[in-house]
PDB file of C-alpha atoms in Angstrom:
ATOM      1  CA  UNK A   1      -1.297 -33.497   8.822  1.00 55.00           C
ATOM      2  CA  UNK A   2       0.905 -32.539   5.835  1.00 80.00           C
ATOM      3  CA  UNK A   3       4.658 -32.531   5.658  1.00 75.00           C
ATOM      4  CA  UNK A   4       7.148 -29.850   4.874  1.00 75.00           C
ATOM      5  CA  UNK A   5      10.682 -30.901   4.067  1.00 73.00           C
ATOM      6  CA  UNK A   6       9.968 -34.079   6.050  1.00 75.00           C
ATOM      7  CA  UNK A   7       8.597 -32.401   9.015  1.00 75.00           C
ATOM      8  CA  UNK A   8       4.940 -32.952   9.911  1.00 76.00           C
ATOM      9  CA  UNK A   9       2.999 -29.671  10.173  1.00 77.00           C
ATOM     10  CA  UNK A  10      -0.594 -28.597  10.864  1.00 77.00           C
ATOM     11  CA  UNK A  11      -1.831 -25.959   8.500  1.00 82.00           C
ATOM     12  CA  UNK A  12      -5.186 -25.908  10.420  1.00 83.00           C
ATOM     13  CA  UNK A  13      -3.878 -23.274  12.842  1.00 81.00           C
ATOM     14  CA  UNK A  14      -2.983 -20.847   9.912  1.00 84.00           C
ATOM     15  CA  UNK A  15      -6.125 -21.731   8.069  1.00 88.00           C
ATOM     16  CA  UNK A  16      -8.474 -21.234  11.091  1.00 87.00           C
ATOM     17  CA  UNK A  17      -6.944 -17.939  12.075  1.00 87.00           C
ATOM     18  CA  UNK A  18      -7.068 -16.642   8.496  1.00 91.00           C
ATOM     19  CA  UNK A  19     -10.699 -17.567   8.083  1.00 94.00           C
ATOM     20  CA  UNK A  20     -11.666 -15.946  11.308  1.00 93.00           C
ATOM     21  CA  UNK A  21      -9.966 -12.659  10.532  1.00 93.00           C
ATOM     22  CA  UNK A  22     -11.491 -12.798   6.985  1.00 95.00           C
ATOM     23  CA  UNK A  23     -14.976 -13.072   8.492  1.00 95.00           C
ATOM     24  CA  UNK A  24     -14.101 -10.316  10.966  1.00 94.00           C
ATOM     25  CA  UNK A  25     -13.013  -8.174   8.026  1.00 94.00           C
ATOM     26  CA  UNK A  26     -16.236  -8.902   6.173  1.00 94.00           C
ATOM     27  CA  UNK A  27     -18.370  -8.117   9.133  1.00 94.00           C
ATOM     28  CA  UNK A  28     -16.636  -4.782   9.815  1.00 93.00           C
ATOM     29  CA  UNK A  29     -16.885  -3.770   6.119  1.00 93.00           C
ATOM     30  CA  UNK A  30     -20.666  -4.762   6.056  1.00 94.00           C
ATOM     31  CA  UNK A  31     -21.409  -2.674   9.134  1.00 92.00           C
ATOM     32  CA  UNK A  32     -19.293   0.284   7.784  1.00 91.00           C
ATOM     33  CA  UNK A  33     -21.364   0.158   4.477  1.00 91.00           C
ATOM     34  CA  UNK A  34     -24.526  -0.049   6.225  1.00 90.00           C
ATOM     35  CA  UNK A  35     -23.557   2.886   8.653  1.00 86.00           C
ATOM     36  CA  UNK A  36     -22.561   4.893   5.532  1.00 85.00           C
ATOM     37  CA  UNK A  37     -25.938   4.242   3.812  1.00 85.00           C
ATOM     38  CA  UNK A  38     -27.754   5.278   6.986  1.00 81.00           C
ATOM     39  CA  UNK A  39     -25.608   8.298   7.534  1.00 79.00           C
ATOM     40  CA  UNK A  40     -25.710   9.747   3.988  1.00 75.00           C
ATOM     41  CA  UNK A  41     -29.037   8.802   2.719  1.00 75.00           C
ATOM     42  CA  UNK A  42     -31.572  11.560   3.018  1.00 61.00           C
ATOM     43  CA  UNK A  43     -33.345  11.179   6.403  1.00 62.00           C
ATOM     44  CA  UNK A  44     -34.571  14.546   6.132  1.00 68.00           C
ATOM     45  CA  UNK A  45     -36.544  14.059   2.833  1.00 72.00           C
ATOM     46  CA  UNK A  46     -39.968  14.283   4.765  1.00 74.00           C
ATOM     47  CA  UNK A  47     -38.892  17.636   6.356  1.00 73.00           C
ATOM     48  CA  UNK A  48     -37.865  19.038   3.097  1.00 74.00           C
ATOM     49  CA  UNK A  49     -41.121  17.980   1.383  1.00 78.00           C
ATOM     50  CA  UNK A  50     -43.048  19.424   4.156  1.00 75.00           C
ATOM     51  CA  UNK A  51     -41.109  22.717   4.017  1.00 76.00           C
ATOM     52  CA  UNK A  52     -41.734  22.931   0.233  1.00 78.00           C
ATOM     53  CA  UNK A  53     -45.415  22.529   0.800  1.00 79.00           C
ATOM     54  CA  UNK A  54     -45.485  25.150   3.545  1.00 78.00           C
ATOM     55  CA  UNK A  55     -43.533  27.506   1.217  1.00 79.00           C
ATOM     56  CA  UNK A  56     -46.160  27.102  -1.388  1.00 80.00           C
ATOM     57  CA  UNK A  57     -48.923  27.726   1.080  1.00 78.00           C
ATOM     58  CA  UNK A  58     -47.136  30.665   2.712  1.00 78.00           C
ATOM     59  CA  UNK A  59     -47.504  32.736  -0.467  1.00 78.00           C
ATOM     60  CA  UNK A  60     -51.155  33.234   0.160  1.00 80.00           C
ATOM     61  CA  UNK A  61     -51.827  32.145   3.817  1.00 79.00           C
ATOM     62  CA  UNK A  62     -50.599  34.031   6.826  1.00 80.00           C
ATOM     63  CA  UNK A  63     -50.935  31.134   9.194  1.00 82.00           C
ATOM     64  CA  UNK A  64     -48.737  28.826   6.933  1.00 79.00           C
ATOM     65  CA  UNK A  65     -46.204  31.639   6.777  1.00 79.00           C
ATOM     66  CA  UNK A  66     -45.895  31.715  10.635  1.00 81.00           C
ATOM     67  CA  UNK A  67     -45.636  27.912  10.714  1.00 81.00           C
ATOM     68  CA  UNK A  68     -42.912  28.034   8.028  1.00 80.00           C
ATOM     69  CA  UNK A  69     -40.819  30.471  10.019  1.00 82.00           C
ATOM     70  CA  UNK A  70     -41.178  28.558  13.173  1.00 83.00           C
ATOM     71  CA  UNK A  71     -40.108  25.264  11.407  1.00 81.00           C
ATOM     72  CA  UNK A  72     -37.222  27.008   9.715  1.00 80.00           C
ATOM     73  CA  UNK A  73     -35.873  28.185  13.076  1.00 81.00           C
ATOM     74  CA  UNK A  74     -36.486  24.696  14.554  1.00 81.00           C
ATOM     75  CA  UNK A  75     -34.554  23.002  11.794  1.00 78.00           C
ATOM     76  CA  UNK A  76     -31.670  25.485  11.911  1.00 77.00           C
ATOM     77  CA  UNK A  77     -31.202  24.681  15.689  1.00 77.00           C
ATOM     78  CA  UNK A  78     -31.413  20.943  14.871  1.00 76.00           C
ATOM     79  CA  UNK A  79     -28.758  21.411  12.216  1.00 73.00           C
ATOM     80  CA  UNK A  80     -26.288  22.978  14.622  1.00 71.00           C
ATOM     81  CA  UNK A  81     -26.809  20.116  17.030  1.00 72.00           C
ATOM     82  CA  UNK A  82     -26.511  17.550  14.224  1.00 72.00           C
ATOM     83  CA  UNK A  83     -23.077  18.939  13.319  1.00 75.00           C
ATOM     84  CA  UNK A  84     -21.434  17.396  16.352  1.00 76.00           C
ATOM     85  CA  UNK A  85     -23.442  14.145  15.696  1.00 78.00           C
ATOM     86  CA  UNK A  86     -22.026  14.126  12.156  1.00 80.00           C
ATOM     87  CA  UNK A  87     -18.574  14.711  13.232  1.00 84.00           C
ATOM     88  CA  UNK A  88     -18.680  11.915  15.605  1.00 85.00           C
ATOM     89  CA  UNK A  89     -20.173   9.620  12.900  1.00 84.00           C
ATOM     90  CA  UNK A  90     -17.229  10.557  10.624  1.00 87.00           C
ATOM     91  CA  UNK A  91     -14.841   9.557  13.498  1.00 91.00           C
ATOM     92  CA  UNK A  92     -16.593   6.290  13.879  1.00 89.00           C
ATOM     93  CA  UNK A  93     -16.539   5.737  10.052  1.00 89.00           C
ATOM     94  CA  UNK A  94     -12.816   6.411  10.062  1.00 92.00           C
ATOM     95  CA  UNK A  95     -12.156   3.984  12.953  1.00 93.00           C
ATOM     96  CA  UNK A  96     -14.147   1.263  11.081  1.00 91.00           C
ATOM     97  CA  UNK A  97     -12.375   1.754   7.954  1.00 92.00           C
ATOM     98  CA  UNK A  98      -9.055   1.753   9.721  1.00 93.00           C
ATOM     99  CA  UNK A  99      -9.935  -1.509  11.629  1.00 92.00           C
ATOM    100  CA  UNK A 100     -11.021  -3.134   8.458  1.00 92.00           C
ATOM    101  CA  UNK A 101      -7.780  -2.116   6.507  1.00 93.00           C
ATOM    102  CA  UNK A 102      -5.446  -3.082   9.401  1.00 93.00           C
ATOM    103  CA  UNK A 103      -7.272  -6.449   9.593  1.00 91.00           C
ATOM    104  CA  UNK A 104      -6.906  -6.950   5.875  1.00 92.00           C
ATOM    105  CA  UNK A 105      -3.288  -5.937   5.567  1.00 93.00           C
ATOM    106  CA  UNK A 106      -1.899  -7.496   8.799  1.00 90.00           C
ATOM    107  CA  UNK A 107      -3.860 -10.717   9.037  1.00 88.00           C
ATOM    108  CA  UNK A 108      -5.942 -11.648   6.045  1.00 92.00           C
ATOM    109  CA  UNK A 109      -3.708 -11.070   3.137  1.00 92.00           C
ATOM    110  CA  UNK A 110      -0.521 -12.390   4.707  1.00 91.00           C
ATOM    111  CA  UNK A 111      -2.517 -15.583   5.927  1.00 89.00           C
ATOM    112  CA  UNK A 112      -3.967 -16.378   2.612  1.00 90.00           C
ATOM    113  CA  UNK A 113      -0.793 -15.656   0.713  1.00 90.00           C
ATOM    114  CA  UNK A 114       1.014 -18.114   3.053  1.00 86.00           C
ATOM    115  CA  UNK A 115      -1.660 -20.693   2.893  1.00 86.00           C
ATOM    116  CA  UNK A 116      -1.933 -20.533  -0.977  1.00 90.00           C
ATOM    117  CA  UNK A 117       1.614 -20.499  -1.769  1.00 89.00           C
ATOM    118  CA  UNK A 118       2.626 -22.874   0.923  1.00 87.00           C
ATOM    119  CA  UNK A 119       5.241 -20.218   1.787  1.00 84.00           C
ATOM    120  CA  UNK A 120       6.701 -21.772   4.912  1.00 86.00           C
ATOM    121  CA  UNK A 121      10.179 -21.529   6.601  1.00 85.00           C
ATOM    122  CA  UNK A 122      12.066 -24.175   8.391  1.00 87.00           C
ATOM    123  CA  UNK A 123      14.155 -22.962  11.237  1.00 84.00           C
ATOM    124  CA  UNK A 124      16.699 -24.980  13.207  1.00 85.00           C
ATOM    125  CA  UNK A 125      18.504 -23.484  16.000  1.00 82.00           C
ATOM    126  CA  UNK A 126      18.086 -21.831  19.472  1.00 82.00           C
ATOM    127  CA  UNK A 127      14.863 -20.119  20.319  1.00 82.00           C
ATOM    128  CA  UNK A 128      13.117 -18.929  23.506  1.00 82.00           C
ATOM    129  CA  UNK A 129       9.436 -19.939  24.310  1.00 80.00           C
ATOM    130  CA  UNK A 130       7.706 -17.079  25.914  1.00 79.00           C
ATOM    131  CA  UNK A 131       4.805 -18.746  27.791  1.00 75.00           C
ATOM    132  CA  UNK A 132       2.348 -15.824  28.371  1.00 72.00           C
ATOM    133  CA  UNK A 133      -1.317 -16.544  29.205  1.00 67.00           C
ATOM    134  CA  UNK A 134      -2.745 -14.361  26.286  1.00 71.00           C
ATOM    135  CA  UNK A 135      -0.560 -15.423  23.409  1.00 74.00           C
ATOM    136  CA  UNK A 136       2.313 -17.828  23.804  1.00 77.00           C
ATOM    137  CA  UNK A 137       5.068 -17.238  21.231  1.00 77.00           C
ATOM    138  CA  UNK A 138       8.480 -18.184  20.350  1.00 82.00           C
ATOM    139  CA  UNK A 139      11.341 -15.736  20.027  1.00 83.00           C
ATOM    140  CA  UNK A 140      13.989 -16.796  17.491  1.00 83.00           C
ATOM    141  CA  UNK A 141      17.671 -16.122  17.860  1.00 82.00           C
ATOM    142  CA  UNK A 142      17.472 -13.440  15.032  1.00 81.00           C
ATOM    143  CA  UNK A 143      14.748 -11.620  16.858  1.00 79.00           C
ATOM    144  CA  UNK A 144      11.759 -12.937  14.849  1.00 81.00           C
ATOM    145  CA  UNK A 145       8.657 -13.627  16.836  1.00 82.00           C
ATOM    146  CA  UNK A 146       6.610 -16.692  15.799  1.00 82.00           C
ATOM    147  CA  UNK A 147       3.035 -16.856  17.220  1.00 81.00           C
ATOM    148  CA  UNK A 148       1.363 -20.032  18.488  1.00 76.00           C
ATOM    149  CA  UNK A 149       4.053 -21.491  20.715  1.00 66.00           C
ATOM    150  CA  UNK A 150       1.727 -23.050  23.261  1.00 65.00           C
ATOM    151  CA  UNK A 151       2.803 -26.589  22.016  1.00 66.00           C
ATOM    152  CA  UNK A 152       6.388 -26.139  23.526  1.00 68.00           C
ATOM    153  CA  UNK A 153       7.419 -26.050  27.090  1.00 65.00           C
ATOM    154  CA  UNK A 154       9.348 -23.055  28.527  1.00 66.00           C
ATOM    155  CA  UNK A 155      12.353 -25.349  28.924  1.00 68.00           C
ATOM    156  CA  UNK A 156      12.658 -25.883  25.128  1.00 71.00           C
ATOM    157  CA  UNK A 157      15.323 -23.874  23.631  1.00 74.00           C
ATOM    158  CA  UNK A 158      16.656 -25.768  20.663  1.00 79.00           C
ATOM    159  CA  UNK A 159      15.006 -27.502  17.839  1.00 78.00           C
ATOM    160  CA  UNK A 160      13.458 -27.422  14.453  1.00 82.00           C
ATOM    161  CA  UNK A 161      10.199 -25.432  13.784  1.00 83.00           C
ATOM    162  CA  UNK A 162       8.195 -24.685  10.680  1.00 85.00           C
ATOM    163  CA  UNK A 163       6.297 -21.285  10.550  1.00 84.00           C
ATOM    164  CA  UNK A 164       4.418 -19.143   7.852  1.00 87.00           C
ATOM    165  CA  UNK A 165       6.621 -16.599   6.307  1.00 87.00           C
ATOM    166  CA  UNK A 166       4.306 -13.550   6.267  1.00 89.00           C
ATOM    167  CA  UNK A 167       1.927 -14.262   9.176  1.00 87.00           C
ATOM    168  CA  UNK A 168       4.618 -15.666  11.476  1.00 83.00           C
ATOM    169  CA  UNK A 169       2.248 -18.441  12.651  1.00 85.00           C
ATOM    170  CA  UNK A 170       3.795 -21.641  14.055  1.00 84.00           C
ATOM    171  CA  UNK A 171       2.842 -24.792  11.989  1.00 82.00           C
ATOM    172  CA  UNK A 172       4.825 -27.494  13.467  1.00 77.00           C
ATOM    173  CA  UNK A 173       6.567 -29.973  13.986  1.00 73.00           C
ATOM    174  CA  UNK A 174       4.428 -30.826  16.959  1.00 58.00           C
TER     175      UNK A 174
END
């Protein structure tokens, strides 16, 4: 336990949340990079090589010419079907990049900035404890919402709390 202006606070909550969100962001970024690699690398290299060989043979061989025409028709049909798959892949990539950016800008960067700079705010006054099952939080008189209010009872409505400035995470005093 550390103190902030004489009040004991627990930075563990802020640090734990920030580390988890950082790991989540790294996982999403890694999966996105791997997906891009798989999507944009030449999976059709074997097909292209095979077509080139058939084109070379088709100059002098009639059977190779027929096989070439058949394969070209087949690949054309596959490309038409592959367009919708490509569009779906682009949508998935967009969602992954959006998720990674949202995680970075809403959780990771504010959390690390608060922790490194020790940028905490001490609030004394009236507040409302909202005791929801998913995410208990405290609503301050000025409308600010501070997350992590599970340590307070719903009857508590006045006191001194310390919270992180950017990530709005409750640090103490309990």
